[in-house]
Amino acid sequence: MLRGLPTVPAVVLLAVFLAGPIAYCVYYAFTDMQLTGASGTHFVGFDNFTRAFEDADFLNAMWLTLLFVVGSAVVGQNTLGLALAVLMQKATRPVRAVVNGVVIAAWVLPEVVAGYLMYAFFYDQGSLNSLLDALRLPDQNWLYTMPILAVCLANVWRGTAFSLMVFTAAINDVPQELVEAAEMDGASPWQRLWRVVLPVIRPSILTNLMLITLQTLSVFGLIYTMTRGGPGNKSETLPIFMYQQAFQNSLIGYGTAIALVLLVVGALFSVVYIRLLKLED
């Protein structure tokens, strides 16, 4: 028992500042707690969850969240990060320095700052439409006509650096003798990538997918800064919907229930990725 004594302060801190608030939030999800207009808080069981899955706005937020995660993380960040990592293997040092600098600069920006930059880019009179006008191409109000696409592209721009660094490290660890043997056997660059490199780095791909999926599920500041979930609810993902219900509509209990649903969605994604990693092992 004495050997575990030094860990007691850490355990206490985790219980007080992590486990305690989480348990309290779970309790709130089963109550009708409100910020205003209620004389007391009452236990309502699963009423908040039943209400959520009968709410068309909640189901729309669920769909947009899945679309946002798949489009900007699973397809966007993962694919672009892998493509850049592969291309940078053959690039010159100045080119690698410029590309890495540009990509990582977007990643280290605070989420709100990145959101304002993307808002200025996609705005009706912003940089993108100015460029299209200069090329004599038709422009449009991207944040009004295609808001979910705009926020997906913004998240790809901001988050690709993480995938780039993961895949660069993974590709650098691929045994060169395997690549050279495939080259001597007449394999083309595409065949070497598909049949040698990708199978070796598959665990890194799955790990990267899990991490960027969980990060993308919780994106709030970027979307809120660009569209606030609008117009209407066309870009209203679960974090935005949860914020609106809890703090704008003062429904703390209902908003906390939505937060728990988001937590379960993230857990399901994690279980799938961990299961695939175990199969790889």
Coordinates of C-alpha atoms in Angstrom, one line a residue:
M1 CA 0.0 0.0 0.0
L2 CA 2.9 2.4 0.8
R3 CA 4.1 2.1 -2.8
G4 CA 0.8 3.6 -4.1
L5 CA 0.9 6.5 -1.5
P6 CA 2.6 9.0 -3.9
T7 CA -0.2 8.6 -6.4
V8 CA -2.9 9.5 -3.9
P9 CA -2.7 13.3 -4.6
A10 CA -3.1 12.7 -8.3
V11 CA -6.0 10.4 -7.8
V12 CA -7.7 12.9 -5.5
L13 CA -7.2 15.7 -8.0
L14 CA -8.6 13.6 -10.9
A15 CA -11.6 12.6 -8.8
V16 CA -12.4 16.2 -7.8
F17 CA -11.7 18.0 -11.1
L18 CA -12.5 15.3 -13.6
A19 CA -14.6 12.4 -12.3
G20 CA -16.7 14.7 -10.1
P21 CA -17.8 17.1 -12.8
I22 CA -18.5 14.3 -15.2
A23 CA -20.7 12.5 -12.7
Y24 CA -22.5 15.7 -11.9
C25 CA -23.1 16.3 -15.7
V26 CA -24.5 12.8 -16.0
Y27 CA -26.9 13.6 -13.2
Y28 CA -28.0 16.8 -14.9
A29 CA -28.8 14.9 -18.0
F30 CA -31.6 13.1 -16.2
T31 CA -33.1 16.3 -14.7
D32 CA -35.1 19.3 -16.0
M33 CA -32.6 21.8 -14.7
Q34 CA -32.9 25.3 -16.3
L35 CA -31.0 28.5 -15.9
T36 CA -34.1 30.6 -15.7
G37 CA -37.8 30.2 -15.3
A38 CA -37.8 27.2 -13.0
S39 CA -38.4 27.1 -9.3
G40 CA -36.5 23.8 -8.8
T41 CA -34.7 20.9 -10.4
H42 CA -36.5 17.5 -10.7
F43 CA -35.4 14.1 -11.8
V44 CA -37.1 13.2 -15.1
G45 CA -35.4 10.0 -16.1
F46 CA -34.9 9.4 -19.8
D47 CA -37.3 12.2 -20.8
N48 CA -34.5 14.4 -22.1
F49 CA -33.2 11.6 -24.4
T50 CA -36.6 10.7 -25.6
R51 CA -37.2 14.3 -26.4
A52 CA -34.0 14.6 -28.3
F53 CA -34.6 11.6 -30.6
E54 CA -38.1 12.9 -31.3
D55 CA -36.7 16.4 -32.1
A56 CA -36.2 17.0 -35.8
D57 CA -33.6 19.7 -35.1
F58 CA -31.6 17.2 -33.0
L59 CA -31.7 14.5 -35.7
N60 CA -30.6 17.2 -38.2
A61 CA -27.7 18.0 -36.0
M62 CA -26.8 14.3 -35.7
W63 CA -26.7 14.0 -39.5
L64 CA -24.7 17.1 -40.0
T65 CA -22.2 16.0 -37.3
L66 CA -21.6 12.7 -39.1
L67 CA -21.3 14.5 -42.4
F68 CA -18.9 17.0 -40.9
V69 CA -16.7 14.2 -39.3
V70 CA -16.7 12.0 -42.4
G71 CA -16.2 14.9 -44.9
S72 CA -13.6 16.9 -43.0
A73 CA -11.7 14.3 -41.0
V74 CA -12.1 10.8 -42.4
V75 CA -11.9 11.9 -46.0
G76 CA -10.5 15.4 -45.9
Q77 CA -7.7 15.6 -43.3
N78 CA -6.8 11.9 -43.5
T79 CA -6.5 11.8 -47.3
L80 CA -4.9 15.1 -47.8
G81 CA -2.4 14.5 -44.9
L82 CA -1.4 11.2 -46.5
A83 CA -1.1 12.7 -49.9
L84 CA 1.1 15.5 -48.7
A85 CA 3.3 13.1 -46.6
V86 CA 3.9 10.9 -49.7
L87 CA 4.6 13.9 -52.0
M88 CA 7.0 15.5 -49.5
Q89 CA 9.2 12.3 -49.5
K90 CA 10.4 13.3 -53.0
A91 CA 10.3 17.1 -52.6
T92 CA 13.3 19.3 -52.2
R93 CA 14.1 20.7 -48.7
P94 CA 12.9 24.2 -49.5
V95 CA 9.6 22.9 -50.8
R96 CA 9.2 20.7 -47.7
A97 CA 10.0 23.6 -45.5
V98 CA 7.4 25.9 -47.2
V99 CA 4.6 23.3 -47.3
N100 CA 5.2 22.2 -43.7
G101 CA 5.3 25.8 -42.6
V102 CA 2.1 26.7 -44.3
V103 CA 0.2 23.6 -43.2
I104 CA 1.4 23.8 -39.6
A105 CA 0.7 27.5 -39.3
A106 CA -3.0 26.8 -39.9
W107 CA -2.9 24.1 -37.3
V108 CA -1.4 26.2 -34.5
L109 CA -3.8 29.1 -35.0
P110 CA -6.4 29.4 -32.3
E111 CA -9.8 27.9 -33.4
V112 CA -11.6 31.3 -33.3
V113 CA -8.8 33.0 -35.3
A114 CA -8.9 30.3 -37.9
G115 CA -12.7 30.7 -38.0
Y116 CA -12.5 34.4 -38.7
L117 CA -9.9 33.9 -41.4
M118 CA -12.2 31.3 -43.1
Y119 CA -15.2 33.6 -42.7
A120 CA -13.2 36.3 -44.5
F121 CA -12.3 33.8 -47.2
F122 CA -15.8 32.4 -47.8
Y123 CA -17.8 35.6 -47.1
D124 CA -20.0 37.0 -49.9
Q125 CA -17.4 39.8 -50.5
G126 CA -14.5 37.8 -49.3
S127 CA -11.2 36.5 -50.8
L128 CA -12.7 33.5 -52.7
N129 CA -15.3 35.5 -54.5
S130 CA -12.8 38.2 -55.3
L131 CA -10.6 35.5 -56.9
L132 CA -13.5 34.0 -58.8
D133 CA -14.4 37.5 -60.1
A134 CA -10.9 38.1 -61.2
L135 CA -11.0 34.8 -63.2
R136 CA -14.4 35.8 -64.6
L137 CA -16.1 32.8 -62.9
P138 CA -19.5 32.8 -61.2
D139 CA -19.4 33.5 -57.5
Q140 CA -21.9 32.9 -54.7
N141 CA -22.5 33.4 -51.0
W142 CA -20.8 30.2 -49.8
L143 CA -21.7 30.7 -46.1
Y144 CA -25.4 30.9 -47.1
T145 CA -25.8 28.4 -50.0
M146 CA -23.3 25.7 -48.8
P147 CA -22.4 26.4 -45.2
I148 CA -21.6 22.8 -44.2
L149 CA -19.2 22.5 -47.1
A150 CA -17.6 25.7 -46.1
V151 CA -17.0 24.6 -42.5
C152 CA -15.8 21.2 -43.7
L153 CA -13.2 22.8 -46.0
A154 CA -12.2 25.2 -43.2
N155 CA -11.7 22.2 -40.8
V156 CA -9.6 20.4 -43.4
W157 CA -7.4 23.5 -43.9
R158 CA -6.9 23.9 -40.2
G159 CA -6.5 20.2 -39.1
T160 CA -4.5 18.6 -41.9
A161 CA -1.1 19.3 -40.3
F162 CA -1.7 16.7 -37.6
S163 CA -2.3 13.9 -40.2
L164 CA 0.7 15.2 -42.2
M165 CA 3.0 14.8 -39.2
V166 CA 1.6 11.4 -38.2
F167 CA 2.0 10.0 -41.8
T168 CA 5.4 11.6 -42.3
A169 CA 6.7 9.8 -39.2
A170 CA 5.1 6.5 -40.2
I171 CA 6.4 6.6 -43.8
N172 CA 9.9 7.4 -42.5
D173 CA 9.8 4.2 -40.4
V174 CA 8.9 2.0 -43.4
P175 CA 11.9 -0.4 -43.9
Q176 CA 13.7 0.9 -47.0
E177 CA 14.7 -2.7 -48.0
L178 CA 11.1 -3.5 -48.6
V179 CA 10.6 -0.5 -50.9
E180 CA 13.9 -1.2 -52.7
A181 CA 13.0 -4.9 -53.2
A182 CA 9.7 -3.9 -54.7
E183 CA 11.4 -1.4 -57.0
M184 CA 13.9 -4.0 -58.2
D185 CA 10.9 -6.3 -58.9
G186 CA 9.6 -3.7 -61.3
A187 CA 6.9 -2.2 -59.1
S188 CA 5.7 1.3 -60.1
P189 CA 5.7 4.1 -57.5
W190 CA 1.9 3.7 -57.2
Q191 CA 2.3 -0.1 -56.7
R192 CA 5.0 0.4 -54.1
L193 CA 2.8 2.8 -52.2
W194 CA -0.3 0.6 -52.4
R195 CA 1.3 -2.8 -51.8
V196 CA 4.3 -1.9 -49.6
V197 CA 3.9 1.4 -47.8
L198 CA 0.2 1.5 -47.0
P199 CA 0.1 -2.0 -45.5
V200 CA 3.0 -1.2 -43.2
I201 CA 1.6 2.1 -42.0
R202 CA -2.0 0.8 -41.6
P203 CA -1.9 0.9 -37.8
S204 CA -0.8 4.6 -38.0
I205 CA -3.7 5.3 -40.4
L206 CA -6.2 3.8 -38.0
T207 CA -4.7 5.6 -35.0
N208 CA -4.8 8.9 -36.9
L209 CA -8.4 8.3 -37.9
M210 CA -9.4 7.8 -34.3
L211 CA -7.7 10.9 -33.0
I212 CA -8.9 13.3 -35.7
T213 CA -12.4 11.8 -35.5
L214 CA -12.6 12.5 -31.8
Q215 CA -11.1 16.0 -32.3
T216 CA -13.6 16.8 -35.1
L217 CA -16.6 15.7 -33.1
S218 CA -15.9 18.4 -30.5
V219 CA -15.2 21.3 -33.0
F220 CA -17.2 24.3 -31.8
G221 CA -15.4 27.6 -32.1
L222 CA -14.6 27.2 -35.8
I223 CA -18.2 26.6 -36.8
Y224 CA -19.7 29.1 -34.4
T225 CA -17.3 31.8 -35.6
M226 CA -18.1 31.2 -39.3
T227 CA -21.8 30.5 -39.3
R228 CA -23.2 30.1 -35.7
G229 CA -24.9 26.9 -37.1
G230 CA -26.8 28.8 -39.7
P231 CA -28.3 29.9 -41.9
G232 CA -31.2 28.3 -40.0
N233 CA -29.7 25.0 -38.9
K234 CA -27.8 24.1 -42.1
S235 CA -24.5 23.9 -40.3
E236 CA -25.7 23.2 -36.8
T237 CA -23.7 20.2 -35.5
L238 CA -24.2 18.6 -32.1
P239 CA -21.8 20.9 -30.2
I240 CA -23.6 24.0 -31.6
F241 CA -27.0 22.5 -30.9
M242 CA -26.0 21.5 -27.4
Y243 CA -24.7 25.1 -26.7
Q244 CA -27.9 26.7 -28.0
Q245 CA -30.2 24.5 -25.9
A246 CA -28.1 24.8 -22.7
F247 CA -27.1 28.4 -22.8
Q248 CA -29.3 30.3 -25.2
N249 CA -32.6 28.4 -24.4
S250 CA -31.4 27.9 -20.7
L251 CA -32.2 24.1 -20.9
I252 CA -29.2 22.8 -18.9
G253 CA -30.7 19.4 -18.4
Y254 CA -31.6 18.9 -22.1
G255 CA -28.3 20.4 -23.3
T256 CA -26.3 18.0 -21.0
A257 CA -28.3 15.0 -22.3
I258 CA -27.2 16.0 -25.8
A259 CA -23.6 16.3 -24.6
L260 CA -23.9 12.7 -23.3
V261 CA -25.2 11.6 -26.7
L262 CA -22.1 13.2 -28.3
L263 CA -19.9 11.4 -25.8
V264 CA -21.5 8.1 -26.7
V265 CA -21.0 8.8 -30.4
G266 CA -17.3 9.5 -29.8
A267 CA -17.1 6.3 -27.7
L268 CA -18.6 4.2 -30.5
F269 CA -16.1 5.6 -33.1
S270 CA -13.3 4.8 -30.6
V271 CA -14.5 1.2 -30.1
V272 CA -14.6 0.6 -33.9
Y273 CA -11.1 2.0 -34.4
I274 CA -9.7 0.1 -31.4
R275 CA -11.3 -3.1 -32.7
L276 CA -9.7 -2.6 -36.1
L277 CA -6.3 -1.9 -34.5
K278 CA -6.6 -5.2 -32.5
L279 CA -7.4 -7.0 -35.8
E280 CA -4.3 -5.5 -37.3
D281 CA -2.2 -6.8 -34.4

